[in-house]
Short mmCIF file of the C-alpha atoms (twelve columns), coordinates in Angstrom:
data_MODEL
# 
_entry.id   MODEL 
# 
loop_
_atom_site.group_PDB 
_atom_site.id 
_atom_site.type_symbol 
_atom_site.label_atom_id 
_atom_site.label_alt_id 
_atom_site.label_comp_id 
_atom_site.label_asym_id 
_atom_site.label_seq_id 
_atom_site.Cartn_x 
_atom_site.Cartn_y 
_atom_site.Cartn_z 
_atom_site.pdbx_PDB_model_num 
ATOM 1   C CA . MET A 1   -12.968 -18.443 33.070 1 
ATOM 2   C CA . ALA A 2   -9.737  -19.083 31.181 1 
ATOM 3   C CA . THR A 3   -7.535  -16.358 29.743 1 
ATOM 4   C CA . ILE A 4   -7.352  -16.541 25.953 1 
ATOM 5   C CA . ARG A 5   -3.769  -16.704 24.727 1 
ATOM 6   C CA . LEU A 6   -2.274  -16.411 21.277 1 
ATOM 7   C CA . GLY A 7   -2.786  -19.602 19.298 1 
ATOM 8   C CA . ASP A 8   -5.814  -20.676 21.337 1 
ATOM 9   C CA . LYS A 9   -9.002  -21.569 19.519 1 
ATOM 10  C CA . ALA A 10  -11.428 -18.628 19.628 1 
ATOM 11  C CA . PRO A 11  -14.449 -19.807 21.647 1 
ATOM 12  C CA . ASP A 12  -17.538 -20.222 19.481 1 
ATOM 13  C CA . PHE A 13  -20.822 -18.660 20.554 1 
ATOM 14  C CA . THR A 14  -24.324 -17.913 19.344 1 
ATOM 15  C CA . ALA A 15  -25.862 -14.607 20.410 1 
ATOM 16  C CA . ASP A 16  -28.391 -11.935 19.488 1 
ATOM 17  C CA . SER A 17  -27.042 -8.872  17.701 1 
ATOM 18  C CA . SER A 18  -28.071 -5.659  15.988 1 
ATOM 19  C CA . MET A 19  -28.400 -7.774  12.818 1 
ATOM 20  C CA . GLY A 20  -30.171 -10.793 14.310 1 
ATOM 21  C CA . THR A 21  -28.862 -14.047 15.760 1 
ATOM 22  C CA . ILE A 22  -25.206 -14.717 14.948 1 
ATOM 23  C CA . ASN A 23  -23.030 -17.778 15.381 1 
ATOM 24  C CA . LEU A 24  -19.382 -16.718 15.405 1 
ATOM 25  C CA . TYR A 25  -17.974 -19.592 13.343 1 
ATOM 26  C CA . ASP A 26  -20.773 -19.435 10.767 1 
ATOM 27  C CA . TYR A 27  -20.408 -15.668 10.518 1 
ATOM 28  C CA . LEU A 28  -16.658 -15.830 9.956  1 
ATOM 29  C CA . GLY A 29  -16.727 -18.808 7.583  1 
ATOM 30  C CA . ASP A 30  -13.315 -18.961 5.858  1 
ATOM 31  C CA . SER A 31  -12.562 -15.290 6.561  1 
ATOM 32  C CA . TRP A 32  -10.346 -13.630 9.117  1 
ATOM 33  C CA . GLY A 33  -12.237 -11.874 11.897 1 
ATOM 34  C CA . ILE A 34  -11.881 -8.970  14.299 1 
ATOM 35  C CA . LEU A 35  -13.975 -8.888  17.473 1 
ATOM 36  C CA . PHE A 36  -13.895 -5.751  19.566 1 
ATOM 37  C CA . SER A 37  -15.812 -5.071  22.774 1 
ATOM 38  C CA . HIS A 38  -17.248 -1.862  24.185 1 
ATOM 39  C CA . PRO A 39  -18.013 -1.148  27.854 1 
ATOM 40  C CA . ALA A 40  -21.618 -0.077  27.183 1 
ATOM 41  C CA . ASP A 41  -23.931 1.616   24.706 1 
ATOM 42  C CA . PHE A 42  -24.107 5.419   24.552 1 
ATOM 43  C CA . THR A 43  -20.514 5.859   25.709 1 
ATOM 44  C CA . PRO A 44  -18.552 8.695   24.075 1 
ATOM 45  C CA . VAL A 45  -15.272 7.017   23.092 1 
ATOM 46  C CA . CYS A 46  -17.065 3.928   21.767 1 
ATOM 47  C CA . THR A 47  -19.361 6.106   19.679 1 
ATOM 48  C CA . THR A 48  -16.318 7.517   17.881 1 
ATOM 49  C CA . GLU A 49  -14.815 4.037   17.535 1 
ATOM 50  C CA . LEU A 50  -17.852 2.386   15.997 1 
ATOM 51  C CA . GLY A 51  -18.257 5.278   13.588 1 
ATOM 52  C CA . THR A 52  -14.593 4.996   12.623 1 
ATOM 53  C CA . ALA A 53  -14.877 1.206   12.266 1 
ATOM 54  C CA . SER A 54  -17.762 1.677   9.847  1 
ATOM 55  C CA . LYS A 55  -15.662 4.008   7.709  1 
ATOM 56  C CA . PHE A 56  -12.849 1.434   7.697  1 
ATOM 57  C CA . LYS A 57  -15.059 -1.488  6.644  1 
ATOM 58  C CA . ASN A 58  -13.894 -1.351  3.021  1 
ATOM 59  C CA . GLU A 59  -10.288 -1.699  4.205  1 
ATOM 60  C CA . PHE A 60  -11.168 -4.712  6.341  1 
ATOM 61  C CA . ASP A 61  -13.159 -6.177  3.427  1 
ATOM 62  C CA . LYS A 62  -10.097 -5.866  1.155  1 
ATOM 63  C CA . ARG A 63  -8.205  -7.999  3.660  1 
ATOM 64  C CA . ASN A 64  -11.012 -10.581 3.947  1 
ATOM 65  C CA . VAL A 65  -11.631 -9.600  7.573  1 
ATOM 66  C CA . LYS A 66  -15.173 -9.667  8.991  1 
ATOM 67  C CA . MET A 67  -15.927 -7.176  11.754 1 
ATOM 68  C CA . LEU A 68  -17.926 -7.875  14.900 1 
ATOM 69  C CA . ALA A 69  -18.473 -5.616  17.913 1 
ATOM 70  C CA . LEU A 70  -19.902 -6.420  21.343 1 
ATOM 71  C CA . SER A 71  -21.529 -4.514  24.176 1 
ATOM 72  C CA . VAL A 72  -23.238 -5.748  27.348 1 
ATOM 73  C CA . ASP A 73  -26.478 -3.956  26.414 1 
ATOM 74  C CA . GLY A 74  -29.364 -5.452  24.423 1 
ATOM 75  C CA . ALA A 75  -30.184 -5.382  20.716 1 
ATOM 76  C CA . ALA A 76  -32.932 -2.744  21.153 1 
ATOM 77  C CA . SER A 77  -30.452 -0.456  22.915 1 
ATOM 78  C CA . HIS A 78  -27.906 -1.127  20.163 1 
ATOM 79  C CA . ALA A 79  -30.449 -0.044  17.544 1 
ATOM 80  C CA . GLU A 80  -30.967 3.306   19.270 1 
ATOM 81  C CA . TRP A 81  -27.251 3.799   19.810 1 
ATOM 82  C CA . ILE A 82  -26.534 3.054   16.143 1 
ATOM 83  C CA . LYS A 83  -28.833 5.957   15.206 1 
ATOM 84  C CA . ASP A 84  -26.642 8.260   17.307 1 
ATOM 85  C CA . ILE A 85  -23.427 6.840   15.847 1 
ATOM 86  C CA . ASN A 86  -24.660 7.282   12.284 1 
ATOM 87  C CA . GLU A 87  -25.734 10.851  13.036 1 
ATOM 88  C CA . VAL A 88  -22.702 12.181  14.894 1 
ATOM 89  C CA . GLN A 89  -20.079 10.221  12.917 1 
ATOM 90  C CA . ASN A 90  -21.726 10.815  9.531  1 
ATOM 91  C CA . THR A 91  -21.621 7.133   8.651  1 
ATOM 92  C CA . THR A 92  -23.689 3.955   8.593  1 
ATOM 93  C CA . VAL A 93  -22.825 1.155   11.007 1 
ATOM 94  C CA . ASN A 94  -22.457 -1.753  8.595  1 
ATOM 95  C CA . PHE A 95  -21.473 -4.715  10.797 1 
ATOM 96  C CA . PRO A 96  -23.149 -6.508  13.736 1 
ATOM 97  C CA . ILE A 97  -22.949 -5.470  17.382 1 
ATOM 98  C CA . ILE A 98  -23.407 -8.468  19.682 1 
ATOM 99  C CA . ALA A 99  -25.995 -8.026  22.453 1 
ATOM 100 C CA . ASP A 100 -24.387 -9.579  25.530 1 
ATOM 101 C CA . GLU A 101 -26.805 -8.711  28.318 1 
ATOM 102 C CA . ASP A 102 -26.105 -11.964 30.195 1 
ATOM 103 C CA . LYS A 103 -22.353 -11.346 29.734 1 
ATOM 104 C CA . LYS A 104 -21.928 -14.911 28.461 1 
ATOM 105 C CA . VAL A 105 -19.609 -13.884 25.614 1 
ATOM 106 C CA . SER A 106 -17.813 -11.322 27.791 1 
ATOM 107 C CA . HIS A 107 -16.924 -14.011 30.318 1 
ATOM 108 C CA . LEU A 108 -16.061 -16.507 27.568 1 
ATOM 109 C CA . TYR A 109 -13.488 -14.026 26.234 1 
ATOM 110 C CA . ASP A 110 -12.415 -12.700 29.656 1 
ATOM 111 C CA . MET A 111 -13.588 -9.187  28.832 1 
ATOM 112 C CA . ILE A 112 -14.691 -8.376  32.396 1 
ATOM 113 C CA . HIS A 113 -11.764 -7.138  34.500 1 
ATOM 114 C CA . PRO A 114 -13.011 -6.722  38.105 1 
ATOM 115 C CA . ASN A 115 -10.277 -4.267  39.071 1 
ATOM 116 C CA . ALA A 116 -11.410 -2.010  36.226 1 
ATOM 117 C CA . ASP A 117 -15.168 -2.539  36.631 1 
ATOM 118 C CA . ASN A 118 -17.202 -5.497  37.858 1 
ATOM 119 C CA . ASN A 119 -19.925 -5.163  35.250 1 
ATOM 120 C CA . LEU A 120 -18.534 -3.539  32.134 1 
ATOM 121 C CA . THR A 121 -16.316 -5.067  29.483 1 
ATOM 122 C CA . VAL A 122 -12.892 -3.586  28.951 1 
ATOM 123 C CA . ARG A 123 -12.080 -2.406  25.426 1 
ATOM 124 C CA . SER A 124 -10.756 -5.681  24.016 1 
ATOM 125 C CA . VAL A 125 -9.651  -6.657  20.503 1 
ATOM 126 C CA . PHE A 126 -9.284  -10.200 19.172 1 
ATOM 127 C CA . ILE A 127 -8.030  -10.970 15.674 1 
ATOM 128 C CA . ILE A 128 -9.031  -14.463 14.556 1 
ATOM 129 C CA . ALA A 129 -7.501  -16.411 11.650 1 
ATOM 130 C CA . PRO A 130 -9.539  -18.548 9.208  1 
ATOM 131 C CA . ASP A 131 -8.634  -21.667 11.252 1 
ATOM 132 C CA . LYS A 132 -10.317 -19.913 14.234 1 
ATOM 133 C CA . SER A 133 -7.062  -19.484 16.144 1 
ATOM 134 C CA . VAL A 134 -6.508  -16.218 18.010 1 
ATOM 135 C CA . LYS A 135 -3.648  -14.302 16.396 1 
ATOM 136 C CA . LEU A 136 -3.726  -11.073 18.409 1 
ATOM 137 C CA . THR A 137 -5.229  -9.765  21.626 1 
ATOM 138 C CA . LEU A 138 -5.231  -6.145  22.766 1 
ATOM 139 C CA . THR A 139 -6.796  -4.553  25.826 1 
ATOM 140 C CA . TYR A 140 -7.356  -0.813  26.015 1 
ATOM 141 C CA . PRO A 141 -8.508  1.181   29.051 1 
ATOM 142 C CA . ALA A 142 -11.924 2.790   28.784 1 
ATOM 143 C CA . SER A 143 -10.328 6.222   28.387 1 
ATOM 144 C CA . THR A 144 -8.266  5.408   25.281 1 
ATOM 145 C CA . GLY A 145 -9.817  4.972   21.842 1 
ATOM 146 C CA . ARG A 146 -8.419  2.382   19.461 1 
ATOM 147 C CA . ASN A 147 -6.211  3.235   16.485 1 
ATOM 148 C CA . PHE A 148 -7.755  1.543   13.441 1 
ATOM 149 C CA . TYR A 149 -4.736  2.288   11.271 1 
ATOM 150 C CA . GLU A 150 -2.708  0.188   13.706 1 
ATOM 151 C CA . LEU A 151 -5.267  -2.633  13.577 1 
ATOM 152 C CA . LEU A 152 -5.010  -2.692  9.769  1 
ATOM 153 C CA . ARG A 153 -1.201  -2.617  10.009 1 
ATOM 154 C CA . VAL A 154 -1.229  -5.608  12.372 1 
ATOM 155 C CA . ILE A 155 -3.596  -7.523  10.095 1 
ATOM 156 C CA . ASP A 156 -1.317  -6.830  7.120  1 
ATOM 157 C CA . SER A 157 1.594   -8.230  9.148  1 
ATOM 158 C CA . LEU A 158 -0.345  -11.271 10.355 1 
ATOM 159 C CA . GLN A 159 -1.515  -12.134 6.865  1 
ATOM 160 C CA . LEU A 160 1.930   -11.628 5.328  1 
ATOM 161 C CA . THR A 161 3.741   -13.693 7.956  1 
ATOM 162 C CA . ALA A 162 1.104   -16.446 7.851  1 
ATOM 163 C CA . TYR A 163 2.006   -17.256 4.247  1 
ATOM 164 C CA . HIS A 164 5.689   -16.233 3.945  1 
ATOM 165 C CA . LYS A 165 8.738   -17.083 6.083  1 
ATOM 166 C CA . VAL A 166 9.219   -13.521 7.261  1 
ATOM 167 C CA . ALA A 167 8.548   -11.285 10.249 1 
ATOM 168 C CA . THR A 168 7.848   -7.560  10.257 1 
ATOM 169 C CA . PRO A 169 10.149  -5.055  12.013 1 
ATOM 170 C CA . ALA A 170 9.181   -2.146  14.225 1 
ATOM 171 C CA . ASN A 171 6.840   0.388   12.604 1 
ATOM 172 C CA . TRP A 172 6.553   -1.805  9.496  1 
ATOM 173 C CA . GLU A 173 3.886   -0.934  6.922  1 
ATOM 174 C CA . HIS A 174 2.807   -2.846  3.827  1 
ATOM 175 C CA . GLY A 175 5.420   -2.530  1.082  1 
ATOM 176 C CA . LYS A 176 8.393   -1.924  3.379  1 
ATOM 177 C CA . ASP A 177 11.271  -4.381  3.861  1 
ATOM 178 C CA . VAL A 178 10.673  -7.378  6.108  1 
ATOM 179 C CA . VAL A 179 12.848  -9.614  8.292  1 
ATOM 180 C CA . VAL A 180 13.817  -13.062 7.000  1 
ATOM 181 C CA . SER A 181 12.740  -15.786 9.418  1 
ATOM 182 C CA . PRO A 182 15.652  -16.887 11.630 1 
ATOM 183 C CA . ALA A 183 14.551  -20.485 11.008 1 
ATOM 184 C CA . ILE A 184 16.035  -20.447 7.488  1 
ATOM 185 C CA . SER A 185 19.660  -19.967 6.428  1 
ATOM 186 C CA . THR A 186 20.833  -17.034 4.348  1 
ATOM 187 C CA . ALA A 187 21.618  -19.368 1.450  1 
ATOM 188 C CA . VAL A 188 18.077  -20.773 1.479  1 
ATOM 189 C CA . ALA A 189 16.644  -17.272 1.929  1 
ATOM 190 C CA . LYS A 190 18.422  -16.059 -1.208 1 
ATOM 191 C CA . GLU A 191 16.752  -18.833 -3.192 1 
ATOM 192 C CA . MET A 192 13.401  -18.216 -1.552 1 
ATOM 193 C CA . PHE A 193 13.374  -14.425 -1.967 1 
ATOM 194 C CA . PRO A 194 14.419  -13.499 -5.536 1 
ATOM 195 C CA . LYS A 195 14.138  -9.772  -4.778 1 
ATOM 196 C CA . GLY A 196 17.307  -10.107 -2.713 1 
ATOM 197 C CA . VAL A 197 18.456  -10.611 0.870  1 
ATOM 198 C CA . THR A 198 20.596  -8.125  2.815  1 
ATOM 199 C CA . GLU A 199 22.521  -9.580  5.752  1 
ATOM 200 C CA . ILE A 200 22.938  -6.885  8.405  1 
ATOM 201 C CA . LYS A 201 23.927  -9.424  11.061 1 
ATOM 202 C CA . PRO A 202 23.892  -13.211 10.734 1 
ATOM 203 C CA . TYR A 203 20.618  -13.178 12.717 1 
ATOM 204 C CA . LEU A 204 19.174  -10.057 11.033 1 
ATOM 205 C CA . ARG A 205 18.484  -10.423 7.311  1 
ATOM 206 C CA . MET A 206 16.155  -8.107  5.388  1 
ATOM 207 C CA . THR A 207 14.285  -8.651  2.140  1 
ATOM 208 C CA . PRO A 208 11.722  -6.594  0.211  1 
ATOM 209 C CA . ASP A 209 8.068   -7.272  1.011  1 
ATOM 210 C CA . PRO A 210 7.322   -10.379 -1.124 1 
ATOM 211 C CA . THR A 211 3.751   -9.222  -1.740 1 
ATOM 212 C CA . ALA A 212 4.547   -5.656  -2.814 1 
# 
């Protein structure tokens, strides 16, 4: 079982889900993807997360990101759990939850951490680019729910920096100034970024968000 690192190809898989059989690559197509795992069905923190994820689906759709969850329970259990999620979170779960009873996908993505629990997946997040490369991995403990505003912020950064020679500074949000890539000179940057380049230090140049 290999650890998945940034830039690695996301392992493909075919599995049952709450919405029928899904092949990861076919499901994602040319879109970005976010895969997040849950330790088990009918767990309290995950119930709040899946409800929140459903409410954020429009935001992920705007960014061309397809959502996919996973739990080590079966599709029938997922169906019952989804009823609870919809009820208590006042939403409708509108994306698939992978049924990983044999833990094939969990092991493929190294979601089982024996020192945490031998059987349950940790709360993992993988963001996958259209070329199927892994662009971000996050691992949360079972006691800490994910921040979906942060996941959107990271996706905004990943998509911006994938297509422009910039990086995003600490606490960056869409529309705020960005860092000019150190790989290009200030002279080239001034031609490349017509909104202007501010040189704070020779290695730290800022420019307005080119997409704002």
